[in-house]
Amino acid sequence: VQLQASGGGLVQAGGSLRVSCVASGTRFNCISMGWYRQAPGKQRDLVATITRDGTTNYADSVKDRFTISRDNAENTAYLQMNSLRPEDTDVYYCNCNANFFGGGSGTYWGQGTQVTVSS
């Protein structure tokens, strides 16, 4: 399973960005997909997750500002980020908790996309 994240960039405080993550491979489904973020030298923190049935979970710091969604058919997850703040500046990573049709499972990560919010 390979994940490709895209859509990061530079935005002013109060602005919006949408990042996308496509999981590709054969004979698998992402049982859940998520977005995490990490600053240099710090741990990777949860931003939001979503299951195949649409159940979502958000970090308190992004509730009511960020929205995670997904397209199950395409194993694609999106993170709409509104009312961005300078403290949202980080590298954003997507992940997929995959189940394989022939059995087995695994957790896979994308390469990260930089989000920078200027004040």
mmCIF file of C-alpha atoms in Angstrom:
data_model
loop_
_atom_site.group_PDB
_atom_site.id
_atom_site.type_symbol
_atom_site.label_atom_id
_atom_site.label_comp_id
_atom_site.label_asym_id
_atom_site.label_seq_id
_atom_site.Cartn_x
_atom_site.Cartn_y
_atom_site.Cartn_z
ATOM 1 C CA VAL A 1 0.000 0.000 0.000
ATOM 2 C CA GLN A 2 1.355 3.408 -0.961
ATOM 3 C CA LEU A 3 -0.047 6.725 0.186
ATOM 4 C CA GLN A 4 0.366 9.977 -1.693
ATOM 5 C CA ALA A 5 -0.492 13.196 0.092
ATOM 6 C CA SER A 6 -0.970 16.509 -1.662
ATOM 7 C CA GLY A 7 -2.439 19.966 -1.213
ATOM 8 C CA GLY A 8 -0.275 21.538 1.448
ATOM 9 C CA GLY A 9 1.135 25.007 1.078
ATOM 10 C CA LEU A 10 1.413 28.483 2.529
ATOM 11 C CA VAL A 11 -1.648 30.361 3.709
ATOM 12 C CA GLN A 12 -2.322 33.383 5.875
ATOM 13 C CA ALA A 13 -3.895 33.018 9.282
ATOM 14 C CA GLY A 14 -7.647 32.692 8.967
ATOM 15 C CA GLY A 15 -7.373 31.076 5.571
ATOM 16 C CA SER A 16 -8.209 27.584 4.354
ATOM 17 C CA LEU A 17 -6.447 24.641 2.766
ATOM 18 C CA ARG A 18 -7.525 21.169 1.733
ATOM 19 C CA VAL A 19 -5.097 18.279 1.769
ATOM 20 C CA SER A 20 -5.755 14.960 0.069
ATOM 21 C CA CYS A 21 -4.378 11.463 0.500
ATOM 22 C CA VAL A 22 -4.740 8.613 -1.970
ATOM 23 C CA ALA A 23 -3.959 5.047 -0.939
ATOM 24 C CA SER A 24 -3.045 2.751 -3.804
ATOM 25 C CA GLY A 25 -2.249 -0.911 -4.090
ATOM 26 C CA THR A 26 -4.070 -4.154 -4.686
ATOM 27 C CA ARG A 27 -6.763 -6.087 -2.842
ATOM 28 C CA PHE A 28 -7.083 -3.989 0.265
ATOM 29 C CA ASN A 29 -9.339 -1.541 2.001
ATOM 30 C CA CYS A 30 -8.397 1.187 4.413
ATOM 31 C CA ILE A 31 -10.465 0.350 7.481
ATOM 32 C CA SER A 32 -9.615 3.780 8.775
ATOM 33 C CA MET A 33 -7.684 6.720 7.420
ATOM 34 C CA GLY A 34 -6.214 9.546 9.366
ATOM 35 C CA TRP A 35 -4.226 12.729 9.385
ATOM 36 C CA TYR A 36 -1.437 13.428 11.831
ATOM 37 C CA ARG A 37 1.000 16.294 12.120
ATOM 38 C CA GLN A 38 4.528 16.636 13.323
ATOM 39 C CA ALA A 39 6.925 19.493 13.939
ATOM 40 C CA PRO A 40 10.699 18.911 13.796
ATOM 41 C CA GLY A 41 11.921 17.177 16.928
ATOM 42 C CA LYS A 42 8.427 16.581 18.253
ATOM 43 C CA GLN A 43 6.118 13.594 18.334
ATOM 44 C CA ARG A 44 3.543 12.953 15.647
ATOM 45 C CA ASP A 45 0.122 13.981 16.900
ATOM 46 C CA LEU A 46 -3.351 12.975 15.850
ATOM 47 C CA VAL A 47 -5.340 15.513 13.865
ATOM 48 C CA ALA A 48 -8.352 13.513 12.702
ATOM 49 C CA THR A 49 -9.376 9.996 11.742
ATOM 50 C CA ILE A 50 -12.287 8.533 9.824
ATOM 51 C CA THR A 51 -13.523 4.962 9.474
ATOM 52 C CA ARG A 52 -15.138 3.404 6.424
ATOM 53 C CA ASP A 53 -18.572 3.950 7.928
ATOM 54 C CA GLY A 54 -17.814 7.639 8.424
ATOM 55 C CA THR A 55 -17.135 7.736 12.134
ATOM 56 C CA THR A 56 -14.768 10.621 12.820
ATOM 57 C CA ASN A 57 -12.470 11.625 15.630
ATOM 58 C CA TYR A 58 -10.708 14.969 16.025
ATOM 59 C CA ALA A 59 -8.045 16.458 18.200
ATOM 60 C CA ASP A 60 -9.551 19.083 20.490
ATOM 61 C CA SER A 61 -7.346 21.759 18.940
ATOM 62 C CA VAL A 62 -8.933 21.365 15.498
ATOM 63 C CA LYS A 63 -12.570 20.597 16.335
ATOM 64 C CA ASP A 64 -14.993 22.947 14.588
ATOM 65 C CA ARG A 65 -12.227 24.118 12.237
ATOM 66 C CA PHE A 66 -11.097 20.981 10.386
ATOM 67 C CA THR A 67 -13.250 18.390 8.628
ATOM 68 C CA ILE A 68 -12.073 14.958 7.550
ATOM 69 C CA SER A 69 -13.896 13.070 4.821
ATOM 70 C CA ARG A 70 -13.214 10.115 2.557
ATOM 71 C CA ASP A 71 -14.130 8.393 -0.645
ATOM 72 C CA ASN A 72 -14.224 4.681 0.134
ATOM 73 C CA ALA A 73 -14.270 3.614 -3.492
ATOM 74 C CA GLU A 74 -11.017 5.477 -4.135
ATOM 75 C CA ASN A 75 -9.384 4.905 -0.717
ATOM 76 C CA THR A 76 -8.946 8.658 -0.558
ATOM 77 C CA ALA A 77 -9.135 10.892 2.484
ATOM 78 C CA TYR A 78 -9.445 14.650 2.606
ATOM 79 C CA LEU A 79 -8.812 17.166 5.347
ATOM 80 C CA GLN A 80 -10.500 20.537 4.942
ATOM 81 C CA MET A 81 -8.769 23.035 7.183
ATOM 82 C CA ASN A 82 -10.510 26.334 7.894
ATOM 83 C CA SER A 83 -9.675 29.234 10.186
ATOM 84 C CA LEU A 84 -6.039 28.213 10.107
ATOM 85 C CA ARG A 85 -3.727 29.475 12.820
ATOM 86 C CA PRO A 86 0.073 29.820 12.891
ATOM 87 C CA GLU A 87 0.194 26.982 15.412
ATOM 88 C CA ASP A 88 -1.289 24.678 12.750
ATOM 89 C CA THR A 89 2.032 24.916 10.904
ATOM 90 C CA ASP A 90 3.470 21.414 10.633
ATOM 91 C CA VAL A 91 4.136 18.557 8.263
ATOM 92 C CA TYR A 92 0.887 16.670 7.826
ATOM 93 C CA TYR A 93 0.986 12.909 7.358
ATOM 94 C CA CYS A 94 -1.834 10.649 6.274
ATOM 95 C CA ASN A 95 -2.179 7.025 7.168
ATOM 96 C CA CYS A 96 -4.219 3.997 6.250
ATOM 97 C CA ASN A 97 -4.998 1.067 8.511
ATOM 98 C CA ALA A 98 -5.385 -1.575 5.842
ATOM 99 C CA ASN A 99 -7.024 -4.959 5.738
ATOM 100 C CA PHE A 100 -6.084 -7.206 2.823
ATOM 101 C CA PHE A 101 -8.678 -9.330 1.065
ATOM 102 C CA GLY A 102 -6.527 -12.424 1.359
ATOM 103 C CA GLY A 103 -5.904 -11.832 5.041
ATOM 104 C CA GLY A 104 -3.505 -9.707 6.951
ATOM 105 C CA SER A 105 -3.377 -6.061 7.898
ATOM 106 C CA GLY A 106 -0.965 -3.202 8.307
ATOM 107 C CA THR A 107 -0.552 0.506 8.913
ATOM 108 C CA TYR A 108 0.892 2.634 6.151
ATOM 109 C CA TRP A 109 2.024 6.265 6.043
ATOM 110 C CA GLY A 110 2.292 8.880 3.348
ATOM 111 C CA GLN A 111 5.329 11.068 2.789
ATOM 112 C CA GLY A 112 3.935 14.169 4.457
ATOM 113 C CA THR A 113 2.881 17.526 3.113
ATOM 114 C CA GLN A 114 3.975 20.859 4.589
ATOM 115 C CA VAL A 115 1.324 23.263 5.820
ATOM 116 C CA THR A 116 2.578 26.723 6.768
ATOM 117 C CA VAL A 117 0.308 29.377 8.247
ATOM 118 C CA SER A 118 1.689 32.894 8.381
ATOM 119 C CA SER A 119 0.560 35.422 10.949
#
